[in-house]
Short mmCIF file of C-alpha atoms and ligand atoms in Angstrom, two decimals:
data_model
loop_
_atom_site.label_atom_id
_atom_site.label_comp_id
_atom_site.label_asym_id
_atom_site.label_seq_id
_atom_site.Cartn_x
_atom_site.Cartn_y
_atom_site.Cartn_z
CA MET A 1 79.01 37.92 -54.69
CA LEU A 2 78.41 38.96 -51.01
CA ARG A 3 75.76 36.65 -50.51
CA PHE A 4 78.16 33.51 -50.95
CA THR A 5 81.06 35.02 -49.15
CA PHE A 6 78.86 35.08 -45.96
CA TRP A 7 77.22 31.72 -46.59
CA CYS A 8 80.61 30.47 -46.76
CA LEU A 9 81.87 32.12 -43.39
CA PHE A 10 78.94 31.23 -41.44
CA THR A 11 78.39 27.62 -42.54
CA VAL A 12 81.82 26.67 -41.39
CA CYS A 13 80.62 27.25 -38.09
CA VAL A 14 77.93 25.48 -37.79
CA PHE A 15 77.61 22.02 -35.68
CA ALA A 16 75.44 19.09 -35.06
CA THR A 17 75.10 16.71 -32.39
CA GLN A 18 75.77 13.09 -33.73
CA VAL A 19 73.06 10.83 -33.62
CA SER A 20 73.54 7.35 -32.27
CA PHE A 21 72.56 3.95 -33.50
CA HIS A 22 73.17 0.62 -32.89
CA SER A 23 73.56 -1.49 -35.93
CA SER A 24 72.20 -5.59 -34.82
CA HIS A 25 74.44 -8.25 -35.62
CA VAL A 26 73.66 -11.64 -36.58
CA GLU A 27 76.32 -14.47 -36.31
CA TRP A 28 77.39 -16.33 -39.27
CA GLN A 29 80.04 -18.85 -40.20
CA PRO A 30 82.52 -17.04 -42.25
CA ALA A 31 82.98 -19.66 -44.95
CA ALA A 32 79.39 -18.86 -45.82
CA LEU A 33 79.91 -15.53 -46.60
CA GLY A 34 79.84 -14.78 -50.56
CA ASP A 35 82.52 -12.51 -51.44
CA ASN A 36 82.15 -12.79 -55.23
CA ASP A 37 81.62 -8.64 -55.96
CA LEU A 38 84.45 -8.02 -53.49
CA GLY A 39 87.54 -8.96 -55.22
CA ASP A 40 90.71 -10.61 -53.13
CA TRP A 41 90.67 -10.50 -49.52
CA SER A 42 94.23 -9.11 -49.27
CA LEU A 43 94.80 -6.71 -46.66
CA ASP A 44 97.36 -4.70 -48.83
CA THR A 45 94.66 -4.52 -51.80
CA SER A 46 93.43 -0.53 -51.65
CA PRO A 47 90.76 0.09 -53.65
CA HIS A 48 90.93 1.00 -57.27
CA PRO A 49 92.17 4.39 -58.31
CA ASN A 50 88.69 5.03 -60.53
CA SER A 51 86.56 3.67 -58.03
CA THR A 52 83.96 5.83 -57.10
CA ASP A 53 82.15 3.65 -54.22
CA HIS A 54 83.23 6.16 -51.71
CA LEU A 55 82.08 9.04 -53.65
CA VAL A 56 78.48 7.20 -54.16
CA PHE A 57 78.40 6.49 -50.25
CA GLU A 58 79.01 10.06 -49.33
CA THR A 59 76.49 11.13 -52.08
CA VAL A 60 73.62 9.07 -50.71
CA HIS A 61 75.00 10.01 -47.31
CA SER A 62 74.65 13.55 -47.92
CA LEU A 63 71.36 14.31 -50.01
CA LEU A 64 69.31 16.75 -48.61
CA GLN A 65 71.77 18.25 -45.77
CA ARG A 66 73.28 21.46 -46.42
CA TRP A 67 77.01 21.17 -45.04
CA PRO A 68 77.97 18.40 -46.94
CA ASN A 69 76.40 19.89 -50.12
CA THR A 70 77.69 23.35 -49.58
CA ARG A 71 81.39 21.81 -49.35
CA MET A 72 81.08 19.58 -52.39
CA ARG A 73 78.79 21.95 -54.42
CA ASN A 74 78.90 20.79 -57.83
CA GLY A 75 76.42 17.96 -57.53
CA HIS A 76 76.57 15.06 -59.60
CA ALA A 77 73.34 13.39 -58.48
CA ILE A 78 69.42 13.60 -59.53
CA VAL A 79 66.84 11.93 -56.97
CA PRO A 80 63.11 11.43 -57.90
CA GLY A 81 60.89 12.38 -54.47
CA ILE A 82 57.63 13.89 -53.01
CA ILE A 83 56.98 16.69 -51.18
CA PRO A 84 54.31 15.29 -48.90
CA LYS A 85 50.56 16.92 -48.31
CA GLY A 86 50.13 19.52 -46.55
CA THR A 87 53.81 21.16 -46.51
CA LEU A 88 54.19 24.88 -46.38
CA LEU A 89 56.38 26.80 -49.04
CA TYR A 90 56.78 30.32 -49.40
CA HIS A 91 57.52 33.17 -51.96
CA GLY A 92 58.73 36.79 -50.82
CA THR A 93 57.95 39.62 -53.52
CA SER A 94 57.18 43.22 -54.01
CA SER A 95 53.93 42.56 -55.76
CA ASN A 96 50.76 41.66 -54.30
CA VAL A 97 49.53 39.44 -57.30
CA PHE A 98 50.11 35.68 -56.47
CA PRO A 99 52.11 33.97 -59.05
CA THR A 100 50.28 31.87 -61.74
CA MET A 101 53.61 30.36 -63.70
CA HIS A 102 56.62 28.66 -62.74
CA GLU A 103 58.21 30.64 -59.53
CA TRP A 104 60.66 30.18 -57.06
CA PHE A 105 59.51 28.84 -53.33
CA ALA A 106 61.50 28.96 -50.23
CA THR A 107 61.26 26.10 -47.49
CA ASP A 108 61.90 28.64 -44.90
CA PRO A 109 60.27 31.95 -44.63
CA GLU A 110 63.45 33.80 -43.77
CA HIS A 111 64.74 32.89 -46.87
CA SER A 112 61.80 34.39 -48.92
CA TYR A 113 62.06 37.32 -46.77
CA MET A 114 65.02 38.22 -48.49
CA PHE A 115 63.21 39.03 -51.88
CA CYS A 116 60.31 41.45 -50.61
CA GLY A 117 60.32 45.04 -50.51
CA PHE A 118 64.02 46.17 -51.64
CA SER A 119 62.55 49.61 -52.11
CA VAL A 120 61.05 52.02 -49.85
CA GLU A 121 57.80 52.32 -52.11
CA ALA A 122 57.73 48.50 -52.45
CA GLU A 123 55.81 46.25 -50.26
CA CYS A 124 56.88 43.55 -48.69
CA ARG A 125 54.55 40.63 -49.74
CA LEU A 126 55.11 37.01 -48.16
CA PHE A 127 52.85 34.58 -49.76
CA THR A 128 52.34 31.33 -47.61
CA ILE A 129 51.28 27.83 -49.67
CA ALA A 130 50.60 24.56 -48.60
CA THR A 131 50.66 21.43 -50.92
CA THR A 132 47.27 19.78 -51.00
CA ARG A 133 48.46 16.31 -52.51
CA PRO A 134 52.28 14.92 -52.62
CA LEU A 135 54.09 17.32 -55.08
CA LYS A 136 56.43 15.17 -57.77
CA VAL A 137 59.81 16.67 -57.48
CA VAL A 138 63.37 16.09 -58.66
CA TYR A 139 66.21 17.08 -56.42
CA PHE A 140 70.02 18.00 -57.57
CA ASP A 141 72.28 17.87 -55.01
CA GLY A 142 75.53 19.74 -54.34
CA SER A 143 74.70 23.69 -54.32
CA SER A 144 72.40 23.55 -57.49
CA ALA A 145 71.07 26.83 -57.01
CA ALA A 146 73.84 28.59 -56.11
CA LYS A 147 74.94 31.11 -59.47
CA LEU A 148 77.99 29.79 -59.44
CA GLN A 149 80.10 29.61 -63.04
CA ASP A 150 82.56 26.39 -61.87
CA GLY A 151 80.20 23.69 -61.90
CA ALA A 152 77.20 23.78 -59.73
CA LEU A 153 74.83 24.04 -62.20
CA ASP A 154 76.35 21.54 -64.45
CA THR A 155 73.92 18.90 -63.89
CA GLN A 156 70.93 20.80 -64.56
CA ASP A 157 72.11 22.54 -67.29
CA LEU A 158 73.69 19.31 -69.37
CA LEU A 159 70.38 17.58 -69.22
CA LEU A 160 68.79 20.37 -70.27
CA TRP A 161 70.91 21.84 -72.68
CA GLY A 162 73.70 19.48 -73.12
CA GLU A 163 76.35 22.39 -71.98
CA PRO A 164 76.88 24.43 -69.17
CA ARG A 165 75.53 27.89 -69.44
CA GLY A 166 76.16 31.20 -66.94
CA GLY A 167 75.26 31.39 -63.48
CA THR A 168 73.06 35.04 -63.95
CA ALA A 169 69.63 35.60 -62.84
CA LYS A 170 68.68 35.70 -66.45
CA GLU A 171 70.04 32.35 -66.96
CA ASP A 172 68.39 31.31 -64.19
CA MET A 173 64.93 32.32 -65.68
CA GLN A 174 65.51 30.25 -68.73
CA ARG A 175 66.48 27.37 -66.77
CA ILE A 176 63.42 27.30 -64.96
CA GLU A 177 61.09 27.72 -68.01
CA ASP A 178 63.15 25.07 -69.70
CA ILE A 179 63.33 22.63 -66.76
CA CYS A 180 59.60 23.03 -66.11
CA LYS A 181 58.88 22.20 -70.22
CA TRP A 182 60.95 19.65 -69.92
CA GLY A 183 59.56 17.91 -66.47
CA GLY A 184 55.77 18.60 -67.68
CA LYS A 185 56.32 15.36 -69.91
CA TYR A 186 56.94 13.29 -66.74
CA LYS A 187 54.33 14.97 -64.28
CA VAL A 188 56.89 16.55 -62.68
CA ASP A 189 55.68 19.22 -60.25
CA ALA A 190 58.66 20.88 -58.87
CA PHE A 191 62.67 20.74 -58.87
CA VAL A 192 64.61 21.17 -55.28
CA ARG A 193 67.40 22.83 -55.43
CA MET A 194 69.99 24.28 -52.71
CA GLN A 195 71.90 27.22 -52.18
CA MET A 196 72.28 29.20 -49.00
CA ASP A 197 69.07 27.04 -48.16
CA PHE A 198 66.63 24.78 -49.99
CA GLU A 199 64.43 26.13 -52.42
CA VAL A 200 61.68 24.51 -54.96
CA MET A 201 60.90 25.50 -58.70
CA LEU A 202 57.47 25.24 -58.53
CA CYS A 203 56.01 24.74 -62.05
CA ASP A 204 52.52 25.50 -61.69
CA PRO A 205 51.42 27.51 -58.49
CA THR A 206 47.95 26.93 -59.67
CA SER A 207 47.97 23.19 -59.49
CA GLY A 208 48.59 21.09 -55.95
CA VAL A 209 49.12 23.97 -53.58
CA ARG A 210 46.78 26.14 -51.94
CA VAL A 211 47.53 29.84 -50.71
CA ILE A 212 47.19 30.15 -47.15
CA SER A 213 47.81 33.77 -46.42
CA SER A 214 49.31 36.71 -48.27
CA SER A 215 50.88 39.09 -46.00
CA ASN A 216 51.98 42.51 -46.27
CA LEU A 217 54.68 42.55 -43.70
CA VAL A 218 57.18 44.87 -42.50
CA SER A 219 59.31 45.50 -44.76
CA PRO A 220 63.40 44.77 -44.52
CA LEU A 221 64.24 48.27 -45.13
CA THR A 222 62.20 49.67 -42.47
CA GLN A 223 63.49 47.34 -40.19
CA TRP A 224 66.91 47.73 -40.80
CA PRO A 225 69.52 50.44 -42.03
CA GLN A 226 70.54 49.97 -45.84
CA LYS A 227 74.14 49.33 -45.06
CA ILE A 228 73.30 46.37 -42.84
CA LEU A 229 70.04 45.07 -44.71
CA LEU A 230 72.00 42.51 -46.93
CA GLN A 231 73.78 40.73 -43.57
CA VAL A 232 70.60 40.59 -41.57
CA SER A 233 68.64 39.28 -44.31
CA ALA A 234 71.50 36.55 -44.86
CA PHE A 235 72.46 35.76 -41.42
CA GLU A 236 68.99 34.79 -41.24
CA VAL A 237 68.94 32.95 -43.95
CA MET A 238 71.86 31.10 -42.93
CA ASN A 239 70.54 30.12 -39.83
CA ALA A 240 67.58 28.55 -40.56
CA ALA A 241 69.61 26.73 -43.47
CA ALA A 242 71.87 25.62 -40.60
CA TRP A 243 68.66 23.47 -39.05
CA HIS A 244 69.53 21.45 -42.27
CA ASN A 245 73.23 21.15 -42.07
CA ARG A 246 72.94 17.90 -41.18
CA LEU A 247 70.77 14.89 -40.40
CA PRO A 248 68.22 14.62 -40.95
CA GLY A 249 68.75 17.74 -43.51
CA GLU A 250 65.80 18.76 -45.57
CA THR A 251 63.00 16.82 -43.95
CA ARG A 252 60.05 18.00 -45.97
CA VAL A 253 61.67 16.53 -49.05
CA HIS A 254 61.19 13.05 -49.32
CA LEU A 255 63.59 10.94 -51.78
CA ASN A 256 63.15 7.85 -53.38
CA LEU A 257 66.91 6.33 -53.70
CA ALA A 258 65.71 3.58 -55.79
CA GLY A 259 65.34 6.32 -58.52
CA LEU A 260 68.94 7.71 -58.07
CA VAL A 261 70.88 8.84 -61.07
CA THR A 262 74.42 10.03 -60.54
CA PHE A 263 77.22 11.31 -63.08
CA TYR A 264 79.59 9.40 -60.59
CA ASP A 265 77.72 5.73 -61.86
CA THR A 266 81.11 4.63 -63.86
CA GLN A 267 78.73 2.26 -66.17
CA LEU A 268 76.74 5.22 -66.81
CA ALA A 269 79.31 7.89 -67.33
CA PRO A 270 82.71 6.08 -68.49
CA SER A 271 83.63 9.28 -70.47
CA LEU A 272 83.79 11.09 -66.78
CA VAL A 273 86.62 8.52 -65.53
CA PRO A 274 89.53 10.13 -67.09
CA ILE A 275 88.40 13.32 -66.63
CA ARG A 276 88.21 12.98 -62.60
CA ALA A 277 91.45 11.36 -62.74
CA GLY A 278 93.73 12.90 -60.64
CA GLN A 279 91.51 15.54 -59.01
CA GLU A 280 90.17 16.69 -56.05
CA ARG A 281 86.37 15.85 -55.35
CA TRP A 282 86.05 19.92 -55.16
CA ASP A 283 87.10 19.96 -58.59
CA HIS A 284 85.32 17.07 -60.10
CA ARG A 285 82.68 18.36 -62.99
CA VAL A 286 80.20 16.81 -65.00
CA GLN A 287 81.10 19.33 -68.19
CA GLY A 288 82.84 17.14 -70.64
CA ILE A 289 80.92 14.11 -70.61
CA SER A 290 80.46 12.39 -73.81
CA SER A 291 77.29 12.98 -76.03
CA GLU A 292 76.47 9.00 -75.52
CA ASP A 293 77.04 9.07 -71.71
CA LEU A 294 74.86 12.13 -71.65
CA SER A 295 72.04 10.48 -73.53
CA ALA A 296 72.36 7.25 -71.59
CA THR A 297 71.84 9.50 -68.46
CA ARG A 298 68.88 11.31 -69.67
CA THR A 299 67.24 7.88 -70.77
CA ARG A 300 67.79 6.31 -67.19
CA LEU A 301 66.28 9.28 -65.93
CA GLU A 302 63.15 9.26 -67.96
CA GLU A 303 62.87 5.67 -67.04
CA VAL A 304 63.08 6.26 -63.35
CA LEU A 305 60.53 9.08 -63.73
CA THR A 306 57.84 6.95 -65.81
CA ARG A 307 58.75 3.87 -63.73
CA PRO A 308 55.44 2.75 -61.60
CA GLU A 309 55.78 3.16 -58.01
CA GLY A 310 56.90 0.36 -55.63
CA LEU A 311 59.30 -1.41 -58.28
CA SER A 312 62.27 -1.78 -55.91
CA SER A 313 63.70 -3.83 -53.42
CA GLY A 314 62.34 -2.11 -50.33
CA ILE A 315 65.71 -1.91 -48.61
CA ASP A 316 66.48 1.34 -46.61
CA TRP A 317 69.62 2.45 -48.21
CA ALA A 318 69.65 5.68 -46.41
CA SER A 319 69.47 3.76 -42.73
CA LEU A 320 72.16 1.32 -44.23
CA ILE A 321 74.63 4.07 -44.96
CA GLN A 322 73.71 5.82 -41.60
CA VAL A 323 74.32 2.70 -39.58
CA ILE A 324 77.94 2.21 -41.01
CA VAL A 325 78.77 5.83 -40.75
CA ASP A 326 77.64 5.83 -37.01
CA ARG A 327 79.76 2.40 -36.43
CA TYR A 328 83.01 4.27 -37.99
CA ALA A 329 82.83 8.20 -37.84
CA GLN A 330 83.46 8.99 -34.28
CA ARG A 331 85.91 6.21 -33.85
CA LEU A 332 88.03 6.51 -36.58
CA ASP A 333 88.10 10.22 -35.73
CA SER A 334 89.16 9.27 -32.14
CA VAL A 335 92.08 7.03 -33.33
CA GLN A 336 93.15 9.85 -35.25
CA TYR A 337 93.57 11.85 -32.34
CA LEU A 338 95.25 9.41 -30.71
CA LEU A 339 97.53 8.56 -33.05
CA SER A 340 98.44 12.39 -33.51
CA ALA A 341 98.90 13.13 -29.80
CA PRO A 342 102.21 14.41 -28.99
CA THR A 343 104.46 12.22 -26.42
CA ALA A 344 107.05 13.22 -24.13
CA ASN A 345 108.49 9.89 -22.91
CA PRO A 346 108.01 6.13 -23.82
CA ASP A 347 105.52 5.70 -21.57
CA ASP A 348 103.10 7.82 -23.67
CA VAL A 349 104.00 6.05 -26.80
CA LEU A 350 103.01 2.74 -24.92
CA ASP A 351 100.31 4.54 -23.43
CA LEU A 352 98.68 5.91 -26.55
CA ALA A 353 99.34 2.84 -28.67
CA ASN A 354 97.64 0.56 -25.98
CA LYS A 355 94.51 3.00 -26.36
CA THR A 356 94.76 2.87 -29.75
CA GLN A 357 94.82 -0.72 -30.46
CA THR A 358 91.87 -1.16 -27.79
CA GLU A 359 89.74 1.28 -30.07
CA LEU A 360 90.70 -0.93 -33.19
CA ARG A 361 89.52 -3.87 -31.12
CA VAL A 362 86.25 -2.19 -30.32
CA MET A 363 85.39 -1.13 -33.72
CA LEU A 364 86.06 -5.09 -35.01
CA THR A 365 84.19 -6.63 -32.02
CA PRO A 366 81.41 -8.18 -33.60
CA TYR A 367 84.04 -9.67 -36.26
CA LEU A 368 86.57 -11.23 -33.61
CA LEU A 369 85.96 -14.65 -33.95
CA LEU A 370 87.67 -16.81 -31.39
CA SER A 371 89.27 -19.01 -34.11
CA ALA A 372 91.44 -15.94 -35.19
CA ALA A 373 94.78 -15.86 -33.49
CA PRO A 374 98.44 -15.57 -34.81
CA THR A 375 100.94 -18.05 -34.27
CA HIS A 376 103.30 -17.75 -31.31
CA PRO A 377 105.64 -16.19 -31.59
CA PRO A 378 103.80 -14.62 -34.81
CA ASP A 379 105.10 -14.43 -38.17
CA GLU A 380 104.56 -10.73 -39.25
CA THR A 381 104.63 -11.63 -42.66
CA GLU A 382 101.89 -14.12 -42.41
CA LEU A 383 98.22 -11.94 -42.02
CA ASP A 384 96.11 -14.86 -43.53
CA TRP A 385 95.03 -15.70 -39.89
CA ALA A 386 93.35 -12.36 -39.80
CA THR A 387 91.11 -12.59 -43.20
CA PRO A 388 87.91 -14.11 -41.34
CA VAL A 389 87.74 -10.84 -39.38
CA PHE A 390 88.00 -8.73 -42.37
CA ARG A 391 85.68 -10.79 -44.33
CA LEU A 392 82.81 -10.98 -41.70
CA CYS A 393 83.68 -6.99 -41.17
CA ALA A 394 83.38 -6.30 -44.75
CA THR A 395 80.73 -8.42 -45.81
CA THR A 396 78.19 -8.05 -42.68
CA HIS A 397 75.87 -5.39 -43.80
CA THR A 398 75.22 -6.72 -47.45
CA TYR A 399 75.15 -10.21 -47.01
CA SER A 400 71.71 -10.78 -47.24
CA MET A 401 71.08 -8.74 -50.14
CA ASP A 402 72.50 -11.03 -53.03
CA SER A 403 69.00 -12.70 -52.70
CA GLU A 404 67.14 -9.12 -53.15
CA LEU A 405 69.16 -8.41 -56.62
CA PRO A 406 66.28 -9.26 -58.75
CA PHE A 407 64.25 -6.95 -57.06
CA MET A 408 66.59 -4.17 -57.40
CA THR A 409 66.51 -1.02 -59.82
CA ALA A 410 69.99 0.16 -61.58
CA SER A 411 69.85 2.63 -58.53
CA GLU A 412 70.03 0.34 -55.87
CA LYS A 413 72.43 -1.94 -57.33
CA LEU A 414 74.74 1.19 -57.77
CA VAL A 415 74.09 2.48 -54.03
CA LEU A 416 74.67 -1.65 -52.96
CA GLN A 417 78.09 -1.66 -54.43
CA ALA A 418 79.01 1.63 -53.29
CA VAL A 419 78.35 0.10 -49.78
CA ARG A 420 80.31 -3.23 -50.24
CA GLY A 421 83.66 -1.17 -51.69
CA THR A 422 83.01 1.20 -48.80
CA THR A 423 83.07 -1.10 -45.71
CA ARG A 424 85.26 -3.04 -47.74
CA GLU A 425 88.00 -0.32 -47.53
CA ILE A 426 87.28 0.62 -43.68
CA CYS A 427 87.24 -2.93 -42.42
CA ARG A 428 90.61 -3.66 -44.65
CA VAL A 429 92.32 -0.99 -43.13
CA VAL A 430 91.04 -1.30 -39.76
CA THR A 431 91.93 -5.15 -39.56
CA LYS A 432 95.05 -4.52 -41.03
CA MET A 433 95.99 -1.84 -38.43
CA TRP A 434 94.58 -4.33 -35.36
CA VAL A 435 96.66 -7.37 -37.08
CA ALA A 436 100.00 -4.79 -36.64
CA GLY A 437 99.08 -3.95 -32.98
CA VAL A 438 98.60 -7.38 -32.56
CA HIS A 439 101.95 -8.53 -34.12
CA ALA A 440 103.43 -6.29 -32.32
CA GLY A 441 102.53 -7.67 -28.92
CA ILE A 442 100.24 -4.62 -27.27
CA ASP A 443 96.62 -6.55 -28.16
CA PRO A 444 95.45 -6.80 -24.61
CA LEU A 445 93.99 -10.04 -25.36
CA LEU A 446 96.35 -11.74 -27.83
CA ASN A 447 99.23 -11.05 -26.18
CA THR A 448 101.81 -12.50 -28.47
CA ASN A 449 104.99 -10.81 -27.02
CA ASP A 450 106.16 -10.18 -23.54
CA HIS A 451 108.65 -7.94 -24.42
CA PHE A 452 107.88 -4.77 -26.51
CA ASP A 453 110.27 -2.41 -28.23
CA VAL A 454 109.57 1.27 -27.62
CA ILE A 455 111.13 2.07 -30.89
CA LYS A 456 109.39 -0.41 -32.55
CA VAL A 457 105.75 0.82 -31.11
CA ALA A 458 106.84 4.58 -32.50
CA HIS A 459 107.05 3.24 -35.87
CA LEU A 460 103.78 1.59 -35.67
CA ARG A 461 102.11 4.82 -34.70
CA ASN A 462 103.66 6.41 -37.78
CA ALA A 463 102.57 3.65 -39.92
CA TRP A 464 99.19 3.38 -38.41
CA LEU A 465 98.79 7.06 -38.88
CA GLU A 466 99.62 6.78 -42.55
CA ASP A 467 96.93 4.13 -43.09
CA LEU A 468 94.27 5.88 -41.36
CA ASN A 469 94.98 9.45 -43.12
CA HIS A 470 94.85 7.68 -46.24
CA LEU A 471 91.31 5.97 -45.29
CA MET A 472 89.78 9.33 -44.00
CA THR A 473 91.05 11.12 -46.81
CA TRP A 474 89.65 8.55 -49.17
CA LEU A 475 85.90 8.45 -47.59
CA ASP A 476 86.18 12.28 -46.84
CA TRP A 477 83.20 12.35 -44.81
CA SER A 478 81.75 16.00 -43.79
CA GLU A 479 80.85 14.63 -40.55
CA TRP A 480 84.84 15.06 -39.50
CA VAL A 481 84.74 18.78 -41.36
CA LYS A 482 83.36 20.96 -38.51
CA CYS A 483 84.59 23.81 -35.75
CA ASN A 484 86.26 22.13 -32.60
CA PRO A 485 85.30 23.73 -30.42
CA ALA A 486 81.50 24.67 -31.88
CA CYS A 487 80.48 28.09 -32.05
CA ASP A 488 79.01 28.88 -28.52
CA ARG A 489 75.76 30.70 -27.98
CA GLU A 490 77.58 34.01 -27.20
CA VAL A 491 78.41 34.13 -31.62
CA HIS A 492 74.66 34.35 -32.17
CA ARG A 493 74.25 36.89 -29.10
CA GLY A 494 77.03 39.15 -30.65
CA VAL A 495 75.77 39.19 -33.98
CA LEU A 496 72.10 40.40 -32.49
CA SER A 497 73.93 43.24 -30.76
CA LEU A 498 75.86 44.32 -33.88
CA PHE A 499 72.30 44.44 -35.60
CA ARG A 500 70.66 46.59 -32.89
CA GLN A 501 74.17 48.95 -33.00
CA ALA A 502 73.88 49.51 -36.52
CA ASN A 503 70.22 51.00 -36.10
C1 NAG B 601 91.80 5.21 -64.57
O1 NAG B 601 90.90 5.86 -65.48
C2 NAG B 601 92.10 6.54 -66.47
C3 NAG B 601 91.19 6.99 -67.44
O2 NAG B 601 90.04 5.89 -68.04
C4 NAG B 601 92.81 5.25 -67.01
O3 NAG B 601 93.85 6.14 -68.05
C5 NAG B 601 94.02 4.42 -66.01
O4 NAG B 601 94.57 3.45 -66.30
C6 NAG B 601 92.71 4.04 -64.83
N1 NAG B 601 93.55 3.52 -63.78
C7 NAG B 601 93.63 2.40 -63.58
C8 NAG B 601 94.78 2.18 -62.51
O5 NAG B 601 93.47 1.70 -64.23
C1 NAG B 602 100.56 -1.39 -22.94
O1 NAG B 602 100.06 -2.70 -22.80
C2 NAG B 602 101.03 -3.46 -22.44
C3 NAG B 602 100.53 -4.80 -23.14
O2 NAG B 602 99.24 -5.20 -22.70
C4 NAG B 602 101.06 -3.59 -21.18
O3 NAG B 602 102.26 -4.51 -20.83
C5 NAG B 602 101.86 -2.39 -20.62
O4 NAG B 602 102.01 -2.00 -19.51
C6 NAG B 602 101.19 -1.07 -21.21
N1 NAG B 602 101.62 0.31 -21.19
C7 NAG B 602 101.22 1.37 -21.17
C8 NAG B 602 101.91 2.79 -20.66
O5 NAG B 602 99.90 1.26 -20.59
#
């Protein structure tokens, strides 16, 4: 229990700087754009309430990163991958005998160290191993190694046993035994999960790995007094885990997105749609799935694990999604900041509205066709003039992919749909907001109104904020959940001095 409390406390304070990318833009004629899968182009049509496009999008964007999977701990995705040759893994124990059966290994020694020398007599043994060939792995997203009762273990348990089991160490012993037995049929070497940090359930420590060292270390009990032992160890595990908080995440595992299976796939698991209806993502569970859907998911997973290598389109989905997040995450955040800023007088209202309109224009720049302009004076009920901007924005990133469809796996088609649905909604809201600014006469280039009404602009700010909040709640990107300002170095220094005082 204490472990979990600490984990939540500290993870909230970790902040990673954002990597910036530039997406390339090819100029297309809007008339040539395919829009068959995107429904209508009305700026007022929001996503279907049962759509999971945004959930699949954010799932892919969060894989193997600790912060988003700490926030949303009930994982829904199962993804095959490899751990490359030469990767080090660690196992802390009180025994000097190297395990010969399925066993837990950590990616960071700070994590393994928690499991060594828990009594004064016991030794603190740290085994370090290196992979001698690529290990075939299966990753469960979410906090899939956290011994929690409310859904973090659902995906594994349903696949294995058809129902969730408890979250104690005893059940986890059974889980590793059964999951390795199941994985053996598909030559899976290991399963990757996450709790405070990432861990690897290695099914056969005598195959594909070599022991590099077996060290009898200074025991945690010798180093730290009993009363702060857990805090020191837990802090350092979380500190190490925080290196994987955000992109690039846990880089020692390489996933194959062409094999992603997720319970957010509404074609694969339609029975979960009514169960999720009206729930926050935090509460989503896989429990309650119909037996037909569960067996279809198992079949899909078996298909993925037995498929010959290289049967996919070759599209880099992770990068595509990153490009989209980079283009919008910080800008949407900054628009929200402008719209939430207090105003003391009409000039403030106008100034902030002008800046907002400029930022909206900046976001849409690659799509602002010269031909897209309203009538003068504008008819505010007439939005069709902006449709080409919306369409270009919404289809640019995926336009070329229709021709790749015959080479795509079912997982890739799901991700493509998720990217389409998500960009469509971002572009719909941003275009709609920009159009409202144009109609209000505050666009710096499409100046349709020489005289603007401050009351009207104040209302516009409210309407903008409502639209934007709606979009950002729907997207719910973990990038936006961070300490502001971030923890400074003094926090770490403070923790270190606490450790010394307790000695
Ligand atoms: C969403 O799914 C639920 C459950 O299947 C269904 O009852 C509801 O009608 C769906 N919503 C819409 C708008 O179709
Ligand atoms: C806002 O923009 C309008 C139109 O471009 C301009 O006339 C006005 O001076 C600006 N107001 C402020 C306070 O920046």
